[in-house]
Coordinates of C-alpha atoms (C1' of nucleotides) in Angstrom, one line a residue:
Chain A
M1 CA -24.2 440.0 -81.8
R2 CA -25.6 439.4 -78.4
I3 CA -28.5 437.1 -77.6
G4 CA -30.3 437.4 -74.3
Y5 CA -33.5 436.7 -72.3
A6 CA -36.0 438.6 -70.3
C7 CA -36.8 439.2 -66.6
L8 CA -36.3 435.9 -64.9
T9 CA -33.8 433.1 -64.8
V10 CA -35.2 429.5 -64.6
G11 CA -33.5 426.7 -62.8
V12 CA -31.1 428.9 -60.8
L13 CA -31.2 429.0 -57.1
N14 CA -32.2 432.2 -55.3
T15 CA -33.1 434.3 -58.4
E16 CA -36.8 434.5 -57.6
L17 CA -38.3 438.0 -57.4
K18 CA -40.8 438.6 -54.6
T19 CA -43.7 441.0 -54.4
C20 CA -46.7 441.5 -52.2
L21 CA -50.3 442.7 -52.4
L22 CA -50.9 446.5 -52.5
K23 CA -52.7 446.3 -49.2
N24 CA -49.7 444.7 -47.5
A25 CA -47.2 447.2 -48.9
S26 CA -45.9 448.7 -45.7
E27 CA -42.5 450.4 -45.6
E28 CA -41.1 447.5 -43.6
K29 CA -42.4 444.9 -46.0
L30 CA -41.3 446.8 -49.1
T31 CA -37.8 447.3 -47.7
E32 CA -37.4 443.6 -47.1
L33 CA -38.7 442.8 -50.6
I34 CA -36.4 445.2 -52.3
K35 CA -33.4 443.9 -50.4
H36 CA -34.4 440.4 -51.4
N37 CA -34.9 441.3 -55.0
L38 CA -31.6 443.1 -55.4
N39 CA -29.9 439.9 -54.1
A40 CA -31.9 437.9 -56.6
L41 CA -30.8 440.4 -59.4
E42 CA -27.2 440.0 -58.4
K43 CA -27.5 436.2 -58.7
M44 CA -29.1 436.6 -62.1
I45 CA -26.2 438.8 -63.2
D46 CA -23.7 436.3 -61.8
Y47 CA -25.4 433.6 -63.7
N48 CA -25.4 435.6 -67.0
I49 CA -21.7 436.3 -66.6
E50 CA -20.9 432.6 -65.9
N51 CA -22.8 431.6 -69.0
Q52 CA -21.6 434.4 -71.2
I53 CA -25.0 435.9 -71.7
E54 CA -24.4 439.5 -72.5
L55 CA -28.0 440.8 -73.1
F56 CA -30.5 440.8 -70.3
R57 CA -33.8 442.5 -69.5
I58 CA -34.4 443.5 -65.9
S59 CA -37.9 442.8 -64.7
S60 CA -40.1 445.8 -63.9
S61 CA -41.0 444.1 -60.7
L62 CA -37.5 444.5 -59.3
I63 CA -38.8 447.2 -57.0
P64 CA -42.3 446.2 -55.9
F65 CA -44.7 449.1 -56.5
G66 CA -41.8 451.1 -57.8
S67 CA -44.0 453.7 -59.4
N68 CA -46.9 453.5 -57.0
P69 CA -47.2 456.3 -54.4
V70 CA -47.5 453.5 -51.8
N71 CA -43.8 453.0 -52.1
R72 CA -42.2 456.1 -50.5
I73 CA -38.9 454.5 -49.9
A74 CA -35.9 456.3 -51.5
W75 CA -34.6 452.8 -52.5
W76 CA -32.0 454.2 -54.9
E77 CA -30.4 455.8 -51.8
V78 CA -31.2 453.2 -49.2
F79 CA -29.7 450.4 -51.3
E80 CA -27.0 452.5 -53.1
K81 CA -24.3 450.1 -52.0
Q82 CA -26.1 447.0 -53.3
F83 CA -26.8 448.8 -56.6
R84 CA -23.2 449.8 -56.9
K85 CA -22.0 446.3 -56.4
I86 CA -24.3 445.0 -59.1
S87 CA -23.4 447.9 -61.3
K88 CA -19.7 447.0 -61.2
K89 CA -20.3 443.5 -62.2
I90 CA -22.5 444.6 -65.2
A91 CA -19.9 447.2 -66.3
K92 CA -17.0 444.7 -66.0
S93 CA -18.8 442.1 -68.0
G94 CA -20.0 444.4 -70.8
M95 CA -23.5 443.2 -70.4
R96 CA -26.2 445.2 -72.1
I97 CA -29.3 445.8 -70.0
S98 CA -32.8 446.8 -70.9
M99 CA -36.2 447.3 -69.2
H100 CA -39.7 447.0 -70.6
P101 CA -42.7 448.5 -69.0
G102 CA -45.7 446.3 -69.7
Q103 CA -48.9 446.9 -71.7
Y104 CA -50.4 449.0 -68.8
T105 CA -47.9 451.8 -69.2
V106 CA -49.8 454.0 -71.7
L107 CA -48.2 457.3 -72.7
N108 CA -50.8 458.2 -75.3
S109 CA -53.9 457.7 -73.2
A110 CA -56.7 460.3 -73.5
D111 CA -56.9 460.2 -69.7
E112 CA -54.4 462.6 -68.1
N113 CA -54.2 460.5 -64.9
I114 CA -53.0 457.5 -66.9
V115 CA -50.5 459.6 -68.8
A116 CA -49.2 461.0 -65.5
N117 CA -48.8 457.4 -64.2
A118 CA -47.0 456.4 -67.4
I119 CA -44.5 459.2 -67.0
T120 CA -44.0 458.3 -63.4
D121 CA -43.5 454.6 -64.4
L122 CA -40.9 455.5 -67.0
D123 CA -39.1 457.6 -64.4
Y124 CA -39.0 454.6 -62.2
H125 CA -37.5 452.4 -64.9
A126 CA -34.9 455.1 -65.7
C127 CA -34.1 455.4 -62.0
V128 CA -33.3 451.7 -61.8
M129 CA -31.0 452.1 -64.7
D130 CA -29.4 455.2 -63.4
S131 CA -28.8 453.5 -60.1
L132 CA -27.0 450.8 -62.0
G133 CA -24.9 453.4 -63.7
L134 CA -26.1 452.3 -67.1
G135 CA -25.5 454.5 -70.2
P136 CA -27.9 455.4 -73.0
E137 CA -27.3 452.2 -75.0
N138 CA -29.2 450.4 -72.2
K139 CA -32.7 450.9 -73.4
I140 CA -36.2 451.2 -72.0
I141 CA -38.7 449.7 -74.5
L142 CA -42.2 451.0 -74.7
H143 CA -45.3 450.3 -76.8
I144 CA -47.2 453.1 -78.3
G145 CA -50.5 452.4 -76.5
G146 CA -54.2 452.5 -77.4
I147 CA -56.1 453.6 -80.5
Y148 CA -59.2 455.1 -79.0
N149 CA -61.1 454.9 -82.3
D150 CA -58.7 457.5 -83.8
K151 CA -55.2 456.3 -84.6
K152 CA -54.0 459.7 -86.0
Q153 CA -55.0 461.6 -82.8
A154 CA -53.6 458.8 -80.7
I155 CA -50.2 459.0 -82.4
K156 CA -50.3 462.8 -82.1
R157 CA -50.8 462.4 -78.3
F158 CA -47.9 460.1 -78.1
L159 CA -45.7 462.6 -79.9
K160 CA -46.9 465.4 -77.6
N161 CA -46.6 463.4 -74.4
Y162 CA -43.1 462.3 -75.3
Q163 CA -42.0 465.9 -74.9
R164 CA -43.0 465.7 -71.2
L165 CA -40.5 462.9 -70.4
S166 CA -37.4 463.6 -68.4
E167 CA -34.0 463.5 -70.1
T168 CA -33.0 460.4 -68.3
V169 CA -36.0 458.6 -69.9
K170 CA -35.7 460.2 -73.3
K171 CA -32.1 459.2 -73.8
R172 CA -33.0 455.6 -73.3
L173 CA -36.5 455.3 -74.8
V174 CA -37.1 453.1 -77.8
I175 CA -40.4 452.0 -79.2
E176 CA -41.7 448.7 -80.4
N177 CA -44.5 447.4 -82.7
D178 CA -47.2 445.5 -80.8
D179 CA -49.5 442.6 -81.6
K180 CA -52.8 444.4 -82.0
S181 CA -52.6 448.2 -82.6
Y182 CA -49.4 449.6 -83.9
T183 CA -47.6 447.9 -86.8
I184 CA -43.9 448.3 -87.5
S185 CA -44.7 450.9 -90.2
D186 CA -46.7 452.9 -87.7
V187 CA -44.0 452.7 -85.1
L188 CA -41.3 453.7 -87.7
I189 CA -43.3 456.9 -88.5
I190 CA -43.3 457.8 -84.8
G191 CA -39.7 456.8 -84.3
K192 CA -38.6 459.0 -87.2
A193 CA -40.8 461.9 -86.0
L194 CA -39.2 461.8 -82.6
D195 CA -35.8 460.7 -83.8
I196 CA -35.8 457.7 -81.4
P197 CA -34.8 454.1 -82.2
V198 CA -37.4 451.4 -83.2
V199 CA -37.3 447.8 -82.0
F200 CA -38.7 445.3 -84.5
D201 CA -40.6 442.4 -82.9
N202 CA -40.9 439.5 -85.4
L203 CA -43.9 437.7 -83.8
H204 CA -45.9 440.9 -83.2
H205 CA -45.2 441.7 -86.9
Q206 CA -46.4 438.3 -87.9
V207 CA -49.6 438.7 -85.9
N208 CA -50.1 442.4 -86.7
P209 CA -48.5 443.0 -90.1
C210 CA -48.7 446.2 -92.0
D211 CA -50.2 446.6 -95.5
E212 CA -46.8 446.6 -97.2
K213 CA -45.6 443.0 -97.4
H214 CA -41.8 442.5 -97.0
P215 CA -39.5 439.9 -95.4
D216 CA -38.5 440.6 -91.8
T217 CA -35.0 441.7 -92.9
Y218 CA -36.5 444.6 -94.9
W219 CA -38.1 446.0 -91.7
I220 CA -35.0 445.2 -89.7
D221 CA -32.9 447.3 -92.2
I222 CA -35.3 450.2 -92.0
C223 CA -35.3 450.1 -88.2
K224 CA -31.5 450.1 -88.2
T225 CA -31.5 453.6 -89.6
T226 CA -33.2 454.8 -86.4
W227 CA -30.3 453.6 -84.2
K228 CA -27.6 456.2 -83.7
S229 CA -24.2 455.6 -82.3
Q230 CA -25.1 456.7 -78.8
D231 CA -27.9 454.1 -78.8
G232 CA -25.6 451.2 -79.2
K233 CA -26.1 448.3 -81.5
Q234 CA -29.6 447.8 -83.1
K235 CA -31.8 445.6 -81.1
I236 CA -34.7 443.4 -82.0
H237 CA -37.1 441.1 -80.2
Y238 CA -37.4 437.5 -81.4
S239 CA -40.0 435.0 -80.4
Q240 CA -41.9 432.0 -81.9
Q241 CA -45.6 431.2 -82.0
H242 CA -46.8 428.6 -79.4
P243 CA -48.2 425.8 -81.5
D244 CA -51.5 425.4 -79.7
K245 CA -52.1 428.8 -78.2
K246 CA -53.6 431.9 -79.7
P247 CA -51.7 434.0 -82.2
G248 CA -48.9 436.0 -80.5
S249 CA -48.4 433.6 -77.6
H250 CA -44.8 432.8 -76.9
S251 CA -43.5 429.3 -77.4
K252 CA -42.1 427.2 -74.5
T253 CA -38.7 427.0 -76.0
I254 CA -37.0 428.5 -79.1
G255 CA -37.1 425.8 -81.9
I256 CA -33.5 425.8 -83.0
N257 CA -34.2 425.1 -86.7
E258 CA -36.6 427.9 -87.1
F259 CA -34.2 430.2 -85.2
M260 CA -31.3 429.3 -87.3
A261 CA -33.3 429.9 -90.5
F262 CA -34.0 433.4 -89.2
Y263 CA -30.4 433.8 -88.3
Q264 CA -29.3 432.7 -91.8
D265 CA -31.7 435.3 -93.3
L266 CA -29.9 438.0 -91.2
D267 CA -26.9 437.2 -93.4
G268 CA -24.3 438.6 -91.0
R269 CA -26.3 441.7 -89.9
D270 CA -24.9 442.6 -86.5
L271 CA -27.8 442.8 -84.1
D272 CA -28.7 442.2 -80.5
I273 CA -31.5 439.7 -80.2
M274 CA -33.8 439.7 -77.1
L275 CA -35.6 436.4 -76.9
E276 CA -39.1 436.3 -75.5
V277 CA -39.8 432.7 -74.5
K278 CA -41.0 430.7 -71.6
D279 CA -37.8 428.8 -70.9
K280 CA -35.8 432.1 -70.8
N281 CA -32.1 431.5 -70.2
L282 CA -32.3 428.0 -71.5
S283 CA -33.2 429.1 -75.0
A284 CA -30.7 432.0 -74.7
I285 CA -27.8 429.5 -74.1
K286 CA -29.2 427.3 -76.9
C287 CA -29.1 430.1 -79.5
I288 CA -25.8 431.4 -78.3
N289 CA -24.2 428.0 -78.6
C290 CA -25.6 427.5 -82.1
T291 CA -24.3 430.9 -83.4
T292 CA -21.0 431.3 -81.5
A293 CA -17.7 431.3 -83.2
K294 CA -16.2 429.3 -80.3
K295 CA -17.2 425.9 -81.5
E296 CA -15.9 423.9 -78.5
I297 CA -17.6 420.7 -77.6
N298 CA -17.3 421.4 -73.9
R299 CA -20.1 423.9 -74.3
L300 CA -22.4 421.1 -75.4
E301 CA -21.1 418.7 -72.7
H302 CA -21.9 421.3 -70.1
E303 CA -25.4 421.7 -71.6
W304 CA -25.7 417.9 -71.6
S305 CA -25.0 417.7 -67.9
K306 CA -28.0 419.9 -67.3
Y307 CA -30.4 418.3 -69.8
K308 CA -29.5 414.7 -69.5
Y309 CA -32.0 413.5 -66.8
A310 CA -34.9 415.5 -68.3
V311 CA -34.1 413.7 -71.6
L312 CA -33.7 410.3 -70.0
E313 CA -37.1 410.6 -68.3
R314 CA -38.7 411.1 -71.7
S315 CA -36.6 409.0 -74.1
P316 CA -33.8 406.6 -73.2
L317 CA -33.2 406.2 -77.0
D318 CA -32.6 409.9 -77.5
Y319 CA -30.4 409.9 -74.4
L320 CA -28.1 407.2 -75.9
E321 CA -28.2 409.0 -79.3
I322 CA -27.0 412.2 -77.7
R323 CA -24.2 410.5 -75.7
K324 CA -23.0 408.9 -79.0
L325 CA -23.2 412.3 -80.7
L326 CA -20.9 413.9 -78.1
N327 CA -18.3 411.1 -78.4
N328 CA -16.3 412.9 -81.1
K329 CA -14.4 415.5 -79.2
D330 CA -13.3 417.3 -82.3
S331 CA -16.8 417.9 -83.6
Y332 CA -19.4 420.5 -82.7
P333 CA -22.8 419.0 -83.6
C334 CA -24.8 421.8 -82.1
M335 CA -27.9 421.7 -84.2
E336 CA -28.1 417.9 -84.0
F337 CA -27.7 418.1 -80.3
Y338 CA -30.5 420.5 -79.7
N339 CA -32.7 418.8 -82.3
L340 CA -32.5 415.6 -80.3
I341 CA -33.2 417.4 -77.1
E342 CA -36.2 419.1 -78.6
A343 CA -37.4 415.8 -80.0
S344 CA -37.1 414.1 -76.7
F345 CA -39.2 416.8 -75.0
Q346 CA -42.0 416.0 -77.5
K347 CA -42.3 412.6 -75.9
E348 CA -44.3 411.8 -72.9
T349 CA -42.6 410.5 -69.7
T350 CA -43.5 406.9 -68.7
M351 CA -43.7 405.6 -65.2
G352 CA -40.9 403.2 -65.9
N353 CA -38.6 406.0 -67.2
S354 CA -39.6 408.3 -64.4
V355 CA -38.8 405.6 -61.7
N356 CA -35.5 404.8 -63.4
V357 CA -34.4 408.4 -63.4
A358 CA -35.6 409.0 -59.8
Q359 CA -33.6 406.0 -58.6
H360 CA -30.6 407.2 -60.6
I361 CA -30.8 410.5 -58.9
W362 CA -31.3 408.9 -55.6
G363 CA -27.9 407.4 -56.2
Y364 CA -26.3 410.8 -55.3
F365 CA -27.7 410.5 -51.8
R366 CA -27.3 406.8 -51.2
T367 CA -24.3 407.1 -48.9
I368 CA -25.2 410.4 -47.3
A369 CA -29.0 410.3 -46.7
L370 CA -30.4 409.6 -43.2
P371 CA -32.2 406.3 -42.8
S372 CA -35.5 408.2 -42.4
E373 CA -34.9 410.1 -45.6
K374 CA -34.2 406.9 -47.5
K375 CA -37.4 405.3 -46.0
Y376 CA -39.4 408.4 -47.0
F377 CA -38.0 408.4 -50.6
L378 CA -38.7 404.7 -51.1
K379 CA -42.2 405.1 -49.7
L380 CA -42.9 408.0 -52.1
L381 CA -41.5 406.0 -55.0
D382 CA -43.7 403.0 -54.1
Q383 CA -46.7 405.2 -53.8
Y384 CA -46.0 406.7 -57.2
E385 CA -45.7 403.2 -58.8
K386 CA -49.1 402.3 -57.2
G387 CA -50.6 405.5 -58.6
E388 CA -51.1 407.0 -55.0
A389 CA -48.6 409.8 -55.4
S390 CA -47.6 412.1 -58.3
I391 CA -44.1 412.2 -59.9
K392 CA -44.1 415.8 -58.9
K393 CA -44.1 414.8 -55.3
V394 CA -41.2 412.5 -55.9
K395 CA -39.2 415.2 -57.8
K396 CA -40.0 417.7 -55.0
N397 CA -38.5 415.4 -52.5
L398 CA -35.4 414.8 -54.6
W399 CA -35.0 418.6 -55.1
K400 CA -35.2 419.0 -51.3
M401 CA -32.4 416.5 -50.9
T402 CA -30.4 418.2 -53.7
V403 CA -30.5 421.5 -51.9
K404 CA -29.9 420.0 -48.4
Y405 CA -26.9 418.0 -49.5
E406 CA -25.7 420.7 -51.9
Q407 CA -25.3 418.3 -54.9
T408 CA -23.9 420.9 -57.3
Y409 CA -24.3 418.7 -60.3
L410 CA -28.0 418.2 -59.6
L411 CA -28.6 421.8 -58.5
D412 CA -28.1 422.9 -62.2
S413 CA -30.2 420.0 -63.6
Y414 CA -33.2 420.9 -65.8
Y415 CA -34.7 417.7 -64.5
Y416 CA -36.4 419.9 -61.9
V417 CA -37.2 422.7 -64.3
I418 CA -38.7 421.1 -67.4
V419 CA -42.2 419.8 -66.8
Chain B
dT1 C1' -68.3 443.5 -67.3
dG2 C1' -64.9 440.3 -68.6
dA3 C1' -60.9 439.0 -71.4
dC4 C1' -56.3 439.9 -72.1
dG5 C1' -51.0 438.5 -69.9
dT6 C1' -48.1 437.5 -66.2
dC7 C1' -46.5 435.7 -62.1
dA8 C1' -46.4 435.1 -57.3
dA9 C1' -49.2 436.0 -53.1
dG10 C1' -52.9 434.7 -50.7
dA11 C1' -56.8 431.7 -49.8
dT12 C1' -58.7 427.5 -49.4
dC13 C1' -59.0 422.7 -49.4
dC14 C1' -57.3 418.1 -48.0
dG15 C1' -55.4 414.4 -45.5
Chain C
dC1 C1' -50.3 421.3 -39.5
dG2 C1' -48.0 421.0 -44.0
dG3 C1' -48.6 420.4 -48.7
dA4 C1' -51.3 420.8 -52.9
dT5 C1' -54.4 423.3 -55.6
dC6 C1' -57.4 427.2 -56.8
dT7 C1' -58.2 432.3 -57.0
dT8 C1' -56.8 437.0 -56.8
dG9 C1' -54.2 441.0 -57.8
dA10 C1' -52.2 445.1 -60.4
dC11 C1' -52.1 447.5 -64.5
dG12 C1' -55.4 449.9 -69.0
dT13 C1' -57.9 449.0 -73.3
dC14 C1' -61.3 447.1 -76.0
dA15 C1' -65.3 444.3 -77.3

DNA sequence: TGACGTCAAGATCCG
DNA sequence: CGGATCTTGACGTCA
């Protein structure tokens, strides 16, 4: 089983993807952006390898306007060397990659122009994967599209237009149930007709269920029959409902208890699980740590080093509790650990706690900061305490110092990430 | 015609 | 002028 995350890595330096407005998309600008984004991708891959994350979705925005005629760069040739370097890292690590064109890539549209654009867009995605030397088990996930008042005809068009796709797309294409139009039973009918794999998305299914009522594992088992050996391990999407947003909105983080209940229901089924969640890699590591056979406490200690200041800012009591929890070096209290962290994040920060943590972090710079930097920090902190500056400003200053003085321990801290 | 979703770019405002 | 905050963009469907 692999567990992974989608598109972007939070809290890791130099992994941000860049883009530009269509009107500014000159050859020069695009070349610069592609180069930058490939560097960012390499950093994300490095991070995944370091953190033993073996499932990752590459963002469609890797190549800005990758399927728009405005981008006339033969980027797969121009950046061949960079692609090959990344390709080697992926291959060596055994990481499984996917891509997922968004809701605007519609293969079953009644409008021929939109279908043509969808085909071009799928070719773009396949070209990225080909450039990375990825085999057919690295999938491109697509939704079926619109209904246009006639689902039967719309499905027929999907089946027909699928035949127009290139081989490099076809060998990777898998289809997924969505949150408004096509239920898992619809998608299974299409998947069986085309003999292509079906990805089950639990939250889409919850929001857009089919008439037949069954537990998730029922649908997962049926989907499994659509995965052939050349497709690799069966893959699903897993996400949780955001408590105060509209149905289908992804949660900020994966609640570990709810995830583990789902995991228990899987009862040993060997799947790859792509998480769709705002805190991305953070939840991936959480879920990996709670399901791994390698129950070594240093995994949790390493996590703690990243979470601790974010926890301390919200709840000194939880902070102490977690420290105590990690005292026994022969234990592996993974669920308790993440439950305490999640509980602390439910709590509001107070000015006292925020000042305390800010001063604590300043301690890393006490002996190395310039007098002017010290003066500025103390001034900011004073302003914050008087209500004249936001804590955001204080944190921003600390982050600047962290980067300037290359404080490795702090560079990885979620103190700057979790808001 | 605007909402939907997503994120950063770009625009604008503020001190 | 730099930093913070607000608006726009790019895609297609549907109410």
